[in-house]
PDB file of C-alpha atoms in Angstrom:
ATOM      1  CA  UNK A   1     -13.937  14.041  -9.700  1.00  0.00           C
ATOM      2  CA  UNK A   2     -11.041  15.741 -11.028  1.00  0.00           C
ATOM      3  CA  UNK A   3      -7.688  14.034  -9.619  1.00  0.00           C
ATOM      4  CA  UNK A   4      -4.570  16.789  -8.992  1.00  0.00           C
ATOM      5  CA  UNK A   5      -1.837  16.315 -11.535  1.00  0.00           C
ATOM      6  CA  UNK A   6       0.936  14.535 -11.475  1.00  0.00           C
ATOM      7  CA  UNK A   7       4.281  14.824 -12.897  1.00  0.00           C
ATOM      8  CA  UNK A   8       4.289  13.410 -16.686  1.00  0.00           C
ATOM      9  CA  UNK A   9       6.428  10.452 -16.857  1.00  0.00           C
ATOM     10  CA  UNK A  10       8.891   9.923 -19.942  1.00  0.00           C
ATOM     11  CA  UNK A  11       7.146   8.097 -22.645  1.00  0.00           C
ATOM     12  CA  UNK A  12      10.130   5.640 -22.416  1.00  0.00           C
ATOM     13  CA  UNK A  13       9.614   5.239 -18.709  1.00  0.00           C
ATOM     14  CA  UNK A  14       5.831   4.086 -17.770  1.00  0.00           C
ATOM     15  CA  UNK A  15       5.862   0.535 -17.928  1.00  0.00           C
ATOM     16  CA  UNK A  16       8.432  -0.624 -15.652  1.00  0.00           C
ATOM     17  CA  UNK A  17       7.772  -4.359 -16.414  1.00  0.00           C
ATOM     18  CA  UNK A  18       8.350  -4.083 -20.242  1.00  0.00           C
ATOM     19  CA  UNK A  19      11.858  -5.893 -20.491  1.00  0.00           C
ATOM     20  CA  UNK A  20      11.908  -9.176 -19.939  1.00  0.00           C
ATOM     21  CA  UNK A  21      12.841 -10.685 -16.151  1.00  0.00           C
ATOM     22  CA  UNK A  22      16.105 -12.199 -15.638  1.00  0.00           C
ATOM     23  CA  UNK A  23      17.382 -15.121 -13.643  1.00  0.00           C
ATOM     24  CA  UNK A  24      19.490 -12.967 -11.621  1.00  0.00           C
ATOM     25  CA  UNK A  25      16.713 -10.562 -10.671  1.00  0.00           C
ATOM     26  CA  UNK A  26      14.122 -13.649  -9.890  1.00  0.00           C
ATOM     27  CA  UNK A  27      16.895 -15.629  -7.851  1.00  0.00           C
ATOM     28  CA  UNK A  28      17.403 -12.126  -5.616  1.00  0.00           C
ATOM     29  CA  UNK A  29      14.361 -12.046  -4.863  1.00  0.00           C
ATOM     30  CA  UNK A  30      13.694 -15.899  -3.921  1.00  0.00           C
ATOM     31  CA  UNK A  31      16.864 -15.282  -1.898  1.00  0.00           C
ATOM     32  CA  UNK A  32      16.036 -12.835   0.087  1.00  0.00           C
ATOM     33  CA  UNK A  33      12.202 -14.691   0.922  1.00  0.00           C
ATOM     34  CA  UNK A  34      12.056 -15.882   4.260  1.00  0.00           C
ATOM     35  CA  UNK A  35      10.661 -19.486   5.197  1.00  0.00           C
ATOM     36  CA  UNK A  36       6.988 -18.434   6.114  1.00  0.00           C
ATOM     37  CA  UNK A  37       3.952 -20.586   6.176  1.00  0.00           C
ATOM     38  CA  UNK A  38       3.114 -21.908   2.329  1.00  0.00           C
ATOM     39  CA  UNK A  39      -0.276 -21.392   0.207  1.00  0.00           C
ATOM     40  CA  UNK A  40      -2.640 -24.002  -0.915  1.00  0.00           C
ATOM     41  CA  UNK A  41      -0.340 -26.005  -3.015  1.00  0.00           C
ATOM     42  CA  UNK A  42       2.134 -26.830   0.667  1.00  0.00           C
ATOM     43  CA  UNK A  43       5.655 -25.457  -1.247  1.00  0.00           C
ATOM     44  CA  UNK A  44       7.868 -23.269   0.992  1.00  0.00           C
ATOM     45  CA  UNK A  45      10.437 -20.955  -0.209  1.00  0.00           C
ATOM     46  CA  UNK A  46      13.108 -23.395   1.271  1.00  0.00           C
ATOM     47  CA  UNK A  47      11.825 -25.814  -1.198  1.00  0.00           C
ATOM     48  CA  UNK A  48      11.959 -23.068  -4.089  1.00  0.00           C
ATOM     49  CA  UNK A  49      15.562 -22.193  -3.023  1.00  0.00           C
ATOM     50  CA  UNK A  50      16.514 -25.930  -2.878  1.00  0.00           C
ATOM     51  CA  UNK A  51      15.085 -27.113  -6.600  1.00  0.00           C
ATOM     52  CA  UNK A  52      15.635 -23.368  -8.366  1.00  0.00           C
ATOM     53  CA  UNK A  53      19.290 -22.558  -8.123  1.00  0.00           C
ATOM     54  CA  UNK A  54      19.538 -19.531 -10.239  1.00  0.00           C
ATOM     55  CA  UNK A  55      16.160 -19.176 -10.680  1.00  0.00           C
ATOM     56  CA  UNK A  56      16.554 -20.284 -14.486  1.00  0.00           C
ATOM     57  CA  UNK A  57      13.212 -22.206 -14.578  1.00  0.00           C
ATOM     58  CA  UNK A  58      11.005 -19.764 -12.508  1.00  0.00           C
ATOM     59  CA  UNK A  59      12.227 -16.928 -14.692  1.00  0.00           C
ATOM     60  CA  UNK A  60      11.239 -18.808 -17.665  1.00  0.00           C
ATOM     61  CA  UNK A  61       7.595 -19.052 -16.249  1.00  0.00           C
ATOM     62  CA  UNK A  62       6.971 -15.530 -15.554  1.00  0.00           C
ATOM     63  CA  UNK A  63       8.029 -14.770 -19.018  1.00  0.00           C
ATOM     64  CA  UNK A  64       6.040 -17.019 -20.865  1.00  0.00           C
ATOM     65  CA  UNK A  65       3.154 -15.425 -18.200  1.00  0.00           C
ATOM     66  CA  UNK A  66       3.558 -12.155 -19.767  1.00  0.00           C
ATOM     67  CA  UNK A  67       4.203 -13.341 -23.013  1.00  0.00           C
ATOM     68  CA  UNK A  68       0.696 -14.596 -22.752  1.00  0.00           C
ATOM     69  CA  UNK A  69      -0.840 -11.848 -20.908  1.00  0.00           C
ATOM     70  CA  UNK A  70      -2.453 -14.322 -18.200  1.00  0.00           C
ATOM     71  CA  UNK A  71      -2.099 -15.700 -14.872  1.00  0.00           C
ATOM     72  CA  UNK A  72      -2.435 -19.250 -13.732  1.00  0.00           C
ATOM     73  CA  UNK A  73      -5.598 -19.797 -11.489  1.00  0.00           C
ATOM     74  CA  UNK A  74      -3.532 -21.371  -8.598  1.00  0.00           C
ATOM     75  CA  UNK A  75      -1.875 -18.139  -8.151  1.00  0.00           C
ATOM     76  CA  UNK A  76      -4.911 -16.093  -7.325  1.00  0.00           C
ATOM     77  CA  UNK A  77      -5.611 -19.269  -4.609  1.00  0.00           C
ATOM     78  CA  UNK A  78      -5.303 -18.462  -0.832  1.00  0.00           C
ATOM     79  CA  UNK A  79      -6.897 -20.041   2.325  1.00  0.00           C
ATOM     80  CA  UNK A  80      -7.451 -17.327   4.870  1.00  0.00           C
ATOM     81  CA  UNK A  81      -7.091 -18.328   8.976  1.00  0.00           C
ATOM     82  CA  UNK A  82      -8.497 -16.219  11.357  1.00  0.00           C
ATOM     83  CA  UNK A  83      -6.773 -15.344  14.547  1.00  0.00           C
ATOM     84  CA  UNK A  84      -8.303 -14.331  18.056  1.00  0.00           C
ATOM     85  CA  UNK A  85      -7.403 -11.127  18.828  1.00  0.00           C
ATOM     86  CA  UNK A  86      -8.963 -10.060  22.192  1.00  0.00           C
ATOM     87  CA  UNK A  87     -12.531  -9.432  23.585  1.00  0.00           C
ATOM     88  CA  UNK A  88     -16.053 -11.372  22.600  1.00  0.00           C
ATOM     89  CA  UNK A  89     -14.916 -14.254  20.691  1.00  0.00           C
ATOM     90  CA  UNK A  90     -18.793 -14.078  19.101  1.00  0.00           C
ATOM     91  CA  UNK A  91     -18.035 -11.113  17.498  1.00  0.00           C
ATOM     92  CA  UNK A  92     -16.022 -11.412  13.979  1.00  0.00           C
ATOM     93  CA  UNK A  93     -14.407  -8.153  14.190  1.00  0.00           C
ATOM     94  CA  UNK A  94     -12.720  -9.432  17.390  1.00  0.00           C
ATOM     95  CA  UNK A  95     -10.693 -12.084  14.640  1.00  0.00           C
ATOM     96  CA  UNK A  96      -8.135 -11.186  12.927  1.00  0.00           C
ATOM     97  CA  UNK A  97      -7.868 -13.034   9.210  1.00  0.00           C
ATOM     98  CA  UNK A  98      -4.284 -14.257   7.639  1.00  0.00           C
ATOM     99  CA  UNK A  99      -4.310 -15.319   4.228  1.00  0.00           C
ATOM    100  CA  UNK A 100      -1.441 -17.673   2.921  1.00  0.00           C
ATOM    101  CA  UNK A 101      -0.847 -17.711  -0.806  1.00  0.00           C
ATOM    102  CA  UNK A 102       0.852 -19.853  -2.894  1.00  0.00           C
ATOM    103  CA  UNK A 103       4.810 -19.152  -2.698  1.00  0.00           C
ATOM    104  CA  UNK A 104       5.158 -18.710  -6.644  1.00  0.00           C
ATOM    105  CA  UNK A 105       2.840 -16.218  -6.793  1.00  0.00           C
ATOM    106  CA  UNK A 106       4.565 -14.058  -3.625  1.00  0.00           C
ATOM    107  CA  UNK A 107       7.694 -14.674  -5.626  1.00  0.00           C
ATOM    108  CA  UNK A 108       6.328 -13.431  -8.845  1.00  0.00           C
ATOM    109  CA  UNK A 109       4.712 -10.615  -7.157  1.00  0.00           C
ATOM    110  CA  UNK A 110       7.811  -9.831  -5.597  1.00  0.00           C
ATOM    111  CA  UNK A 111       9.770  -9.457  -8.479  1.00  0.00           C
ATOM    112  CA  UNK A 112       6.866  -6.671  -9.699  1.00  0.00           C
ATOM    113  CA  UNK A 113       7.082  -5.199  -6.700  1.00  0.00           C
ATOM    114  CA  UNK A 114      10.956  -4.841  -7.102  1.00  0.00           C
ATOM    115  CA  UNK A 115      10.314  -2.906 -10.339  1.00  0.00           C
ATOM    116  CA  UNK A 116       7.287  -0.739  -9.376  1.00  0.00           C
ATOM    117  CA  UNK A 117       8.793   0.479  -6.365  1.00  0.00           C
ATOM    118  CA  UNK A 118      12.214   1.399  -8.375  1.00  0.00           C
ATOM    119  CA  UNK A 119       9.885   2.827 -10.996  1.00  0.00           C
ATOM    120  CA  UNK A 120       8.143   4.802  -8.444  1.00  0.00           C
ATOM    121  CA  UNK A 121      11.389   6.317  -6.834  1.00  0.00           C
ATOM    122  CA  UNK A 122      12.715   7.094  -9.880  1.00  0.00           C
ATOM    123  CA  UNK A 123       9.655   9.447 -10.906  1.00  0.00           C
ATOM    124  CA  UNK A 124       8.933  10.835  -7.776  1.00  0.00           C
ATOM    125  CA  UNK A 125       5.743   8.899  -7.386  1.00  0.00           C
ATOM    126  CA  UNK A 126       5.313   8.675  -3.580  1.00  0.00           C
ATOM    127  CA  UNK A 127       5.272  12.055  -1.887  1.00  0.00           C
ATOM    128  CA  UNK A 128       8.043  13.095   0.815  1.00  0.00           C
ATOM    129  CA  UNK A 129       5.479  12.801   3.470  1.00  0.00           C
ATOM    130  CA  UNK A 130       4.695   9.290   2.636  1.00  0.00           C
ATOM    131  CA  UNK A 131       6.748   7.225   5.422  1.00  0.00           C
ATOM    132  CA  UNK A 132       4.650   4.079   5.377  1.00  0.00           C
ATOM    133  CA  UNK A 133       6.225   0.795   4.044  1.00  0.00           C
ATOM    134  CA  UNK A 134       9.381   2.873   2.768  1.00  0.00           C
ATOM    135  CA  UNK A 135      13.120   1.545   3.205  1.00  0.00           C
ATOM    136  CA  UNK A 136      13.765   3.410   5.751  1.00  0.00           C
ATOM    137  CA  UNK A 137      11.454   3.815   8.983  1.00  0.00           C
ATOM    138  CA  UNK A 138      10.079   7.253   9.299  1.00  0.00           C
ATOM    139  CA  UNK A 139       7.362   7.154  11.526  1.00  0.00           C
ATOM    140  CA  UNK A 140      10.172   9.011  14.502  1.00  0.00           C
ATOM    141  CA  UNK A 141      11.020  11.160  11.732  1.00  0.00           C
ATOM    142  CA  UNK A 142       7.229  12.133  11.323  1.00  0.00           C
ATOM    143  CA  UNK A 143       7.035  12.387  15.313  1.00  0.00           C
ATOM    144  CA  UNK A 144      10.325  14.573  15.099  1.00  0.00           C
ATOM    145  CA  UNK A 145       8.246  16.927  12.499  1.00  0.00           C
ATOM    146  CA  UNK A 146       5.107  17.533  14.836  1.00  0.00           C
ATOM    147  CA  UNK A 147       6.775  17.936  18.212  1.00  0.00           C
ATOM    148  CA  UNK A 148       9.248  20.690  16.513  1.00  0.00           C
ATOM    149  CA  UNK A 149       5.980  22.508  14.963  1.00  0.00           C
ATOM    150  CA  UNK A 150       4.497  22.011  18.171  1.00  0.00           C
ATOM    151  CA  UNK A 151       7.264  23.766  20.235  1.00  0.00           C
ATOM    152  CA  UNK A 152       7.888  26.090  17.592  1.00  0.00           C
ATOM    153  CA  UNK A 153       3.756  27.101  17.566  1.00  0.00           C
ATOM    154  CA  UNK A 154       4.204  27.341  21.749  1.00  0.00           C
ATOM    155  CA  UNK A 155       7.817  29.231  21.915  1.00  0.00           C
ATOM    156  CA  UNK A 156       6.632  31.961  19.379  1.00  0.00           C
ATOM    157  CA  UNK A 157       3.251  31.889  19.928  1.00  0.00           C
ATOM    158  CA  UNK A 158       1.924  31.217  16.799  1.00  0.00           C
ATOM    159  CA  UNK A 159      -1.425  28.895  16.272  1.00  0.00           C
ATOM    160  CA  UNK A 160      -0.622  25.759  15.004  1.00  0.00           C
ATOM    161  CA  UNK A 161      -3.779  23.056  13.926  1.00  0.00           C
ATOM    162  CA  UNK A 162      -3.220  19.637  13.501  1.00  0.00           C
ATOM    163  CA  UNK A 163      -5.345  16.723  12.603  1.00  0.00           C
ATOM    164  CA  UNK A 164      -4.898  12.835  12.807  1.00  0.00           C
ATOM    165  CA  UNK A 165      -6.805  10.804  10.534  1.00  0.00           C
ATOM    166  CA  UNK A 166      -7.200   7.201  10.393  1.00  0.00           C
ATOM    167  CA  UNK A 167      -8.945   5.184   7.290  1.00  0.00           C
ATOM    168  CA  UNK A 168     -11.506   2.585   8.368  1.00  0.00           C
ATOM    169  CA  UNK A 169     -10.274  -0.976   7.569  1.00  0.00           C
ATOM    170  CA  UNK A 170      -8.296   0.849   4.315  1.00  0.00           C
ATOM    171  CA  UNK A 171      -6.142  -2.297   3.337  1.00  0.00           C
ATOM    172  CA  UNK A 172      -9.164  -4.537   3.064  1.00  0.00           C
ATOM    173  CA  UNK A 173     -11.976  -2.042   2.132  1.00  0.00           C
ATOM    174  CA  UNK A 174     -10.359  -0.019  -1.200  1.00  0.00           C
ATOM    175  CA  UNK A 175     -12.271  -0.859  -4.167  1.00  0.00           C
ATOM    176  CA  UNK A 176     -10.169  -2.431  -7.281  1.00  0.00           C
ATOM    177  CA  UNK A 177     -11.603  -0.060  -9.461  1.00  0.00           C
ATOM    178  CA  UNK A 178      -9.479   2.723  -7.275  1.00  0.00           C
ATOM    179  CA  UNK A 179      -6.222   0.856  -7.211  1.00  0.00           C
ATOM    180  CA  UNK A 180      -6.431   0.443 -11.184  1.00  0.00           C
ATOM    181  CA  UNK A 181      -7.446   4.394 -11.700  1.00  0.00           C
ATOM    182  CA  UNK A 182      -4.916   5.790  -9.100  1.00  0.00           C
ATOM    183  CA  UNK A 183      -1.829   3.407 -10.773  1.00  0.00           C
ATOM    184  CA  UNK A 184      -2.998   5.020 -14.469  1.00  0.00           C
ATOM    185  CA  UNK A 185      -3.133   8.535 -12.913  1.00  0.00           C
ATOM    186  CA  UNK A 186       0.249   8.186 -11.341  1.00  0.00           C
ATOM    187  CA  UNK A 187       1.371   7.659 -14.959  1.00  0.00           C
ATOM    188  CA  UNK A 188       1.726   3.647 -15.491  1.00  0.00           C
ATOM    189  CA  UNK A 189       0.637   2.703 -18.813  1.00  0.00           C
ATOM    190  CA  UNK A 190      -2.515   0.888 -19.542  1.00  0.00           C
ATOM    191  CA  UNK A 191       0.027  -2.543 -20.487  1.00  0.00           C
ATOM    192  CA  UNK A 192       1.741  -2.012 -17.192  1.00  0.00           C
ATOM    193  CA  UNK A 193      -1.469  -1.319 -15.325  1.00  0.00           C
ATOM    194  CA  UNK A 194      -2.907  -4.753 -17.072  1.00  0.00           C
ATOM    195  CA  UNK A 195      -0.243  -6.670 -15.138  1.00  0.00           C
ATOM    196  CA  UNK A 196      -1.217  -5.853 -12.086  1.00  0.00           C
ATOM    197  CA  UNK A 197      -4.629  -5.774 -12.956  1.00  0.00           C
ATOM    198  CA  UNK A 198      -4.000  -9.497 -14.381  1.00  0.00           C
ATOM    199  CA  UNK A 199      -3.378 -10.515 -10.662  1.00  0.00           C
ATOM    200  CA  UNK A 200      -6.436  -8.940  -8.921  1.00  0.00           C
ATOM    201  CA  UNK A 201      -9.250 -10.450 -11.155  1.00  0.00           C
ATOM    202  CA  UNK A 202      -8.465 -14.041 -10.181  1.00  0.00           C
ATOM    203  CA  UNK A 203      -8.274 -13.929  -6.377  1.00  0.00           C
ATOM    204  CA  UNK A 204     -10.323 -16.360  -4.150  1.00  0.00           C
ATOM    205  CA  UNK A 205      -9.925 -17.901  -0.635  1.00  0.00           C
ATOM    206  CA  UNK A 206     -10.930 -20.678   1.141  1.00  0.00           C
ATOM    207  CA  UNK A 207     -11.636 -19.534   5.284  1.00  0.00           C
ATOM    208  CA  UNK A 208     -10.557 -22.737   7.103  1.00  0.00           C
ATOM    209  CA  UNK A 209     -12.771 -23.498  10.157  1.00  0.00           C
ATOM    210  CA  UNK A 210     -13.049 -26.170  12.384  1.00  0.00           C
ATOM    211  CA  UNK A 211     -15.169 -27.779   9.991  1.00  0.00           C
ATOM    212  CA  UNK A 212     -12.931 -27.652   7.158  1.00  0.00           C
ATOM    213  CA  UNK A 213     -12.681 -25.017   4.127  1.00  0.00           C
ATOM    214  CA  UNK A 214     -15.656 -23.015   3.091  1.00  0.00           C
ATOM    215  CA  UNK A 215     -16.459 -22.764  -0.523  1.00  0.00           C
ATOM    216  CA  UNK A 216     -14.584 -20.441  -2.534  1.00  0.00           C
ATOM    217  CA  UNK A 217     -14.813 -16.892  -1.800  1.00  0.00           C
ATOM    218  CA  UNK A 218     -14.017 -14.341  -4.260  1.00  0.00           C
ATOM    219  CA  UNK A 219     -12.072 -11.263  -3.332  1.00  0.00           C
ATOM    220  CA  UNK A 220     -13.593  -7.721  -4.617  1.00  0.00           C
ATOM    221  CA  UNK A 221     -11.803  -5.149  -2.735  1.00  0.00           C
ATOM    222  CA  UNK A 222      -8.763  -4.406  -1.061  1.00  0.00           C
ATOM    223  CA  UNK A 223      -5.115  -4.909  -1.700  1.00  0.00           C
ATOM    224  CA  UNK A 224      -3.583  -8.625  -1.225  1.00  0.00           C
ATOM    225  CA  UNK A 225      -2.810  -9.429   1.653  1.00  0.00           C
ATOM    226  CA  UNK A 226       0.640 -11.027   2.297  1.00  0.00           C
ATOM    227  CA  UNK A 227       1.796  -9.977  -1.440  1.00  0.00           C
ATOM    228  CA  UNK A 228       4.901  -7.801  -1.934  1.00  0.00           C
ATOM    229  CA  UNK A 229       2.861  -5.733  -4.165  1.00  0.00           C
ATOM    230  CA  UNK A 230       0.768  -4.892  -1.603  1.00  0.00           C
ATOM    231  CA  UNK A 231       2.618  -1.854   0.045  1.00  0.00           C
ATOM    232  CA  UNK A 232       3.864   0.043  -3.019  1.00  0.00           C
ATOM    233  CA  UNK A 233       0.159  -0.653  -4.452  1.00  0.00           C
ATOM    234  CA  UNK A 234      -1.856   0.788  -1.721  1.00  0.00           C
ATOM    235  CA  UNK A 235       0.993   4.015  -1.080  1.00  0.00           C
ATOM    236  CA  UNK A 236       0.046   4.750  -4.838  1.00  0.00           C
ATOM    237  CA  UNK A 237      -3.689   4.360  -4.307  1.00  0.00           C
ATOM    238  CA  UNK A 238      -3.102   7.095  -1.379  1.00  0.00           C
ATOM    239  CA  UNK A 239      -1.403   9.534  -3.111  1.00  0.00           C
ATOM    240  CA  UNK A 240      -4.212  11.535  -4.468  1.00  0.00           C
ATOM    241  CA  UNK A 241      -5.271  12.178  -1.105  1.00  0.00           C
ATOM    242  CA  UNK A 242      -1.992  13.316  -0.269  1.00  0.00           C
ATOM    243  CA  UNK A 243      -1.164  15.354  -3.292  1.00  0.00           C
ATOM    244  CA  UNK A 244      -4.665  17.004  -3.228  1.00  0.00           C
ATOM    245  CA  UNK A 245      -3.741  18.337   0.310  1.00  0.00           C
ATOM    246  CA  UNK A 246      -0.449  19.132  -0.841  1.00  0.00           C
ATOM    247  CA  UNK A 247      -1.754  21.396  -3.531  1.00  0.00           C
ATOM    248  CA  UNK A 248      -3.537  23.685  -1.243  1.00  0.00           C
ATOM    249  CA  UNK A 249      -0.062  25.430   0.348  1.00  0.00           C
ATOM    250  CA  UNK A 250      -1.650  25.529   3.864  1.00  0.00           C
ATOM    251  CA  UNK A 251       0.882  23.868   6.099  1.00  0.00           C
ATOM    252  CA  UNK A 252       2.460  24.896   8.886  1.00  0.00           C
ATOM    253  CA  UNK A 253       6.258  27.178   8.072  1.00  0.00           C
ATOM    254  CA  UNK A 254       9.258  26.117   9.846  1.00  0.00           C
ATOM    255  CA  UNK A 255      12.680  26.183   9.335  1.00  0.00           C
ATOM    256  CA  UNK A 256      12.525  27.822   5.925  1.00  0.00           C
ATOM    257  CA  UNK A 257      10.353  25.003   4.919  1.00  0.00           C
ATOM    258  CA  UNK A 258       6.445  23.425   5.379  1.00  0.00           C
ATOM    259  CA  UNK A 259       4.905  20.679   7.511  1.00  0.00           C
ATOM    260  CA  UNK A 260       1.760  19.662   5.850  1.00  0.00           C
ATOM    261  CA  UNK A 261       1.204  16.200   5.300  1.00  0.00           C
ATOM    262  CA  UNK A 262       2.636  13.363   7.744  1.00  0.00           C
ATOM    263  CA  UNK A 263       1.638   9.958   6.164  1.00  0.00           C
ATOM    264  CA  UNK A 264       2.183   6.631   7.513  1.00  0.00           C
ATOM    265  CA  UNK A 265       0.411   4.316   4.851  1.00  0.00           C
ATOM    266  CA  UNK A 266      -3.385   4.973   5.875  1.00  0.00           C
ATOM    267  CA  UNK A 267      -2.490   7.260   8.665  1.00  0.00           C
ATOM    268  CA  UNK A 268      -2.334  10.831   7.981  1.00  0.00           C
ATOM    269  CA  UNK A 269      -1.609  13.541  10.078  1.00  0.00           C
ATOM    270  CA  UNK A 270      -2.123  17.200   8.564  1.00  0.00           C
ATOM    271  CA  UNK A 271      -0.622  20.817   9.996  1.00  0.00           C
ATOM    272  CA  UNK A 272      -1.702  23.772   9.481  1.00  0.00           C
ATOM    273  CA  UNK A 273      -1.091  27.438  10.920  1.00  0.00           C
ATOM    274  CA  UNK A 274      -4.736  28.114  10.966  1.00  0.00           C
ATOM    275  CA  UNK A 275      -7.908  26.304  11.524  1.00  0.00           C
ATOM    276  CA  UNK A 276      -9.346  27.693   8.165  1.00  0.00           C
ATOM    277  CA  UNK A 277      -6.574  26.211   6.592  1.00  0.00           C
ATOM    278  CA  UNK A 278      -6.772  22.393   8.486  1.00  0.00           C
ATOM    279  CA  UNK A 279     -10.423  22.771   7.475  1.00  0.00           C
ATOM    280  CA  UNK A 280      -9.595  23.156   3.873  1.00  0.00           C
ATOM    281  CA  UNK A 281      -7.208  20.356   4.578  1.00  0.00           C
ATOM    282  CA  UNK A 282     -10.204  18.029   5.557  1.00  0.00           C
ATOM    283  CA  UNK A 283     -12.741  19.220   3.470  1.00  0.00           C
ATOM    284  CA  UNK A 284     -10.214  18.532   0.347  1.00  0.00           C
ATOM    285  CA  UNK A 285      -9.257  14.940   1.837  1.00  0.00           C
ATOM    286  CA  UNK A 286     -12.991  14.184   2.514  1.00  0.00           C
ATOM    287  CA  UNK A 287     -13.713  14.826  -1.087  1.00  0.00           C
ATOM    288  CA  UNK A 288     -10.652  12.474  -2.749  1.00  0.00           C
ATOM    289  CA  UNK A 289     -11.529   9.776  -0.090  1.00  0.00           C
ATOM    290  CA  UNK A 290     -15.122   9.924  -1.165  1.00  0.00           C
ATOM    291  CA  UNK A 291     -13.939   9.567  -4.575  1.00  0.00           C
ATOM    292  CA  UNK A 292     -12.256   6.624  -3.728  1.00  0.00           C
ATOM    293  CA  UNK A 293     -14.428   4.842  -1.818  1.00  0.00           C
ATOM    294  CA  UNK A 294     -12.861   5.116   1.859  1.00  0.00           C
ATOM    295  CA  UNK A 295     -14.148   6.265   4.692  1.00  0.00           C
ATOM    296  CA  UNK A 296     -12.667   7.843   7.964  1.00  0.00           C
ATOM    297  CA  UNK A 297     -13.050   6.010  11.518  1.00  0.00           C
ATOM    298  CA  UNK A 298     -14.098   8.588  13.926  1.00  0.00           C
ATOM    299  CA  UNK A 299     -12.764   6.431  17.230  1.00  0.00           C
ATOM    300  CA  UNK A 300      -9.480   6.960  15.908  1.00  0.00           C
ATOM    301  CA  UNK A 301      -9.489  10.397  14.349  1.00  0.00           C
ATOM    302  CA  UNK A 302      -8.327  13.475  16.989  1.00  0.00           C
ATOM    303  CA  UNK A 303      -7.607  17.348  16.894  1.00  0.00           C
ATOM    304  CA  UNK A 304      -5.066  19.674  18.621  1.00  0.00           C
ATOM    305  CA  UNK A 305      -5.074  23.540  18.181  1.00  0.00           C
ATOM    306  CA  UNK A 306      -2.696  25.703  19.887  1.00  0.00           C
ATOM    307  CA  UNK A 307      -4.021  28.994  19.744  1.00  0.00           C
ATOM    308  CA  UNK A 308      -0.806  30.928  20.140  1.00  0.00           C
ATOM    309  CA  UNK A 309      -1.701  33.156  23.226  1.00  0.00           C
ATOM    310  CA  UNK A 310      -0.067  30.741  25.704  1.00  0.00           C
TER     311      UNK A 310
END
């Protein structure tokens, strides 16, 4: 399937990881890390802050990793703990997996995430309608826009057609191939994409149970849980769906603008003036989702049609 075109990046701005890391940016990211639970190596961020004032040694390690073009195997290891949520304990779907990775790997990813996020903002890689994992909370903004469209349709007796879609288990099910293709489609060079690819080719986890740790399990799909890079990578992976729908120009006209796609990470809301426009949006989203290896959860999807007659 042919993806919608993206605005070309400047040839000089296709690899946000090209320049060497600096101690300042490493220390800034480390200083901002909260003291969460450690990974398999047992080292907490508080210990790194105590041992690594200024981030000089870690900076040298990260730059060496880039020069060698390889990732230490330990950075891909994690321990998964499953936490009971609700209902029948015998159903594995009622347990939530929590992955604990080594803090040095998270810090490295945090430095990459800072650069990738700045690159995406500089080149308009994330659609204005995507408010998930963004610097400001956009959930209220989306609610306001949706309520404004509904109120306008009722007041002016216009049609307003709305569909809310939920991607099934999106964070854990998106294929790695889709992630890498989406990153290159977004304008990252092969060299930049390979930096992220290396992080995803070494992922393994051991599940902790009452009998101890299971053998290593290779992780073949999904973004990395608890990884600072995952939010921006996931948003870039959802962009083909959003941009394809935006290309249709089937949104709801309001105040000189258009309300069409309201996204919050994997939650998508489409708004159109006519049923045919909404159907075109749904068909397009379905085709791109199929290409991406994603499905929608019917139990969490809903539609609303204001017919303009009352």
